[in-house]
Short mmCIF file of C-alpha atoms in Angstrom, two decimals:
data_model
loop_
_atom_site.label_atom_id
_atom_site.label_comp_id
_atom_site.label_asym_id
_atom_site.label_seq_id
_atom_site.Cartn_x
_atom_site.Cartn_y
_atom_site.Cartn_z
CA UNK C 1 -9.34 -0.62 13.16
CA UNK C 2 -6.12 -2.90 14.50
CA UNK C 3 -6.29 -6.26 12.99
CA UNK C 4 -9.18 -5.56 10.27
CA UNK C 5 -8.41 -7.11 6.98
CA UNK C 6 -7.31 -4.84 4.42
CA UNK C 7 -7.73 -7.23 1.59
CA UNK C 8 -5.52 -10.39 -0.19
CA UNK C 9 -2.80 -9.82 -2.17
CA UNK C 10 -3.62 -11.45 -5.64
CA UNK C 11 -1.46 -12.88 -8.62
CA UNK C 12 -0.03 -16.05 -9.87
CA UNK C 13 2.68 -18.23 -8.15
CA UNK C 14 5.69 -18.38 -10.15
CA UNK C 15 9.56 -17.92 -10.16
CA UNK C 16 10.97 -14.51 -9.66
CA UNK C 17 11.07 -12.01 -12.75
CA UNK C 18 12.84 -8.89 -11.18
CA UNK C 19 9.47 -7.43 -11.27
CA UNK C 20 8.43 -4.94 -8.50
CA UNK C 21 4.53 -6.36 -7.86
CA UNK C 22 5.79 -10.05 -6.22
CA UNK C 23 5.36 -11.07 -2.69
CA UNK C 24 7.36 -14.07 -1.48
CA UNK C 25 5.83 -17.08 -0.30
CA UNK C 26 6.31 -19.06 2.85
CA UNK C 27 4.26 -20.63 5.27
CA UNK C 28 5.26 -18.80 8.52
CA UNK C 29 4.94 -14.80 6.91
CA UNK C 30 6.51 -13.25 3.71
CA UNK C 31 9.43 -11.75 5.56
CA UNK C 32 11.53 -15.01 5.12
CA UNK C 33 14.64 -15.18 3.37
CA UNK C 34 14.88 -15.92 -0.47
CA UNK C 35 11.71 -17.42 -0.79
CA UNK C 36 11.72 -19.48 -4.21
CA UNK C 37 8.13 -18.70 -5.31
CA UNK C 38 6.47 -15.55 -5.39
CA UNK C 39 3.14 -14.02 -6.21
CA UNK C 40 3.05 -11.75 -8.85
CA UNK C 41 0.41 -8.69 -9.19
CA UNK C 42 2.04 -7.26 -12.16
CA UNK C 43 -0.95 -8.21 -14.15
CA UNK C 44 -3.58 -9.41 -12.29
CA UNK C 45 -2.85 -8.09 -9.11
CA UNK C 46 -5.61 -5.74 -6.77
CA UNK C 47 -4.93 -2.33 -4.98
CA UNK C 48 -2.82 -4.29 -2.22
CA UNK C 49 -0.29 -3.98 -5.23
CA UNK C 50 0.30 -0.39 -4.43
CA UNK C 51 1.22 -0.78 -0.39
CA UNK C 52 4.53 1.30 0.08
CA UNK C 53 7.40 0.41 2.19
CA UNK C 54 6.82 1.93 5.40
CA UNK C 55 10.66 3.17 5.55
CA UNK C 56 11.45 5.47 7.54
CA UNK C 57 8.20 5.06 9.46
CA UNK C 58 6.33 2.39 11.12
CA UNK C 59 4.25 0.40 9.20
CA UNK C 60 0.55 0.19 9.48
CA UNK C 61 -0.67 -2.98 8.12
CA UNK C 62 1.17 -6.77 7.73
CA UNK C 63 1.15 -9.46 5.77
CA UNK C 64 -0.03 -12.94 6.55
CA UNK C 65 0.48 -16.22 4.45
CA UNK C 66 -1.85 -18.57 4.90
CA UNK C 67 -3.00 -21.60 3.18
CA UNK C 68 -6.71 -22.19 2.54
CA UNK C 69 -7.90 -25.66 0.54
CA UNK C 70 -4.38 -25.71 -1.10
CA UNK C 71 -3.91 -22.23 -2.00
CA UNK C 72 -1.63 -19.62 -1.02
CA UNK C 73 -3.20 -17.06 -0.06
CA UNK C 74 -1.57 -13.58 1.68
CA UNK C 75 -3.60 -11.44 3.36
CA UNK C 76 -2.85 -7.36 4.11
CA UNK C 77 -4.09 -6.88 7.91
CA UNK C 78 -4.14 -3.54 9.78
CA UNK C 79 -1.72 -2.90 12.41
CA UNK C 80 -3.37 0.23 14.11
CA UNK C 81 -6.59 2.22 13.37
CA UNK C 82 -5.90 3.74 9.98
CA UNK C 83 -7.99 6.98 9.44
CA UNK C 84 -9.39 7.89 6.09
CA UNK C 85 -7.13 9.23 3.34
CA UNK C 86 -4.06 7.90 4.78
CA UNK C 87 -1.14 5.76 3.17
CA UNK C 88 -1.36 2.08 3.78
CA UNK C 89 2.64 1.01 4.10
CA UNK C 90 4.24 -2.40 4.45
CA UNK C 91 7.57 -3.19 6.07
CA UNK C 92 8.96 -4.84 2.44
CA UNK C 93 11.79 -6.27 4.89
CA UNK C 94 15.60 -6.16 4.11
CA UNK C 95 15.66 -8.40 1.54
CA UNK C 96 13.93 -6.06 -1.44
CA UNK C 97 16.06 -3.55 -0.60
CA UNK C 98 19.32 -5.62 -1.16
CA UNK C 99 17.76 -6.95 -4.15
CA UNK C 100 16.40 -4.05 -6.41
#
């Protein structure tokens, strides 16, 4: 359903590595520009790891940075009722696509 949480994206904070599984950190959302710390799944990450970029379609779910007791945490949210079997997408924004 709309607005159910699809899980938390998972990894450590550190600087960027060119790697594919990071997610940049801010406190407003992750679509900011050039955000100087990331989260990287690469090793330690969870399924959210695997969203695609929603390109050229909408996306279904979002991401939301929040922080809880000190933590970053970012959180994969639903954007409309997602039926079974079907491909959970991001919107990666225009910044990894001028970067990789």
């Amino acid at each position: 359903m709309a607005k159910d949480n699809i899980g938390s994206y998972l990894g450590p904070m550190q600087k960027h590595t060119g790697l594919n599984y990071t997610f940049g950190l801010t406190t407003d959302n992750i679509q900011a520009n050039a955000p100087s710390v990331l989260l990287d799944s690469w090793n330690i990450g969870n399924e959210t790891r695997y969203l695609n970029d929603s390109k050229p379609k909408e996306p279904n779910c979002s991401a939301l940075t929040l922080h809880v007791n000190g933590v970053h945490r970012i959180v994969i949210y639903a954007l409309t009722d997602i039926r079974p079997n079907t491909e959970l997408t991001l919107d990666y924004g225009p910044n990894y696509w001028r970067d990789h």
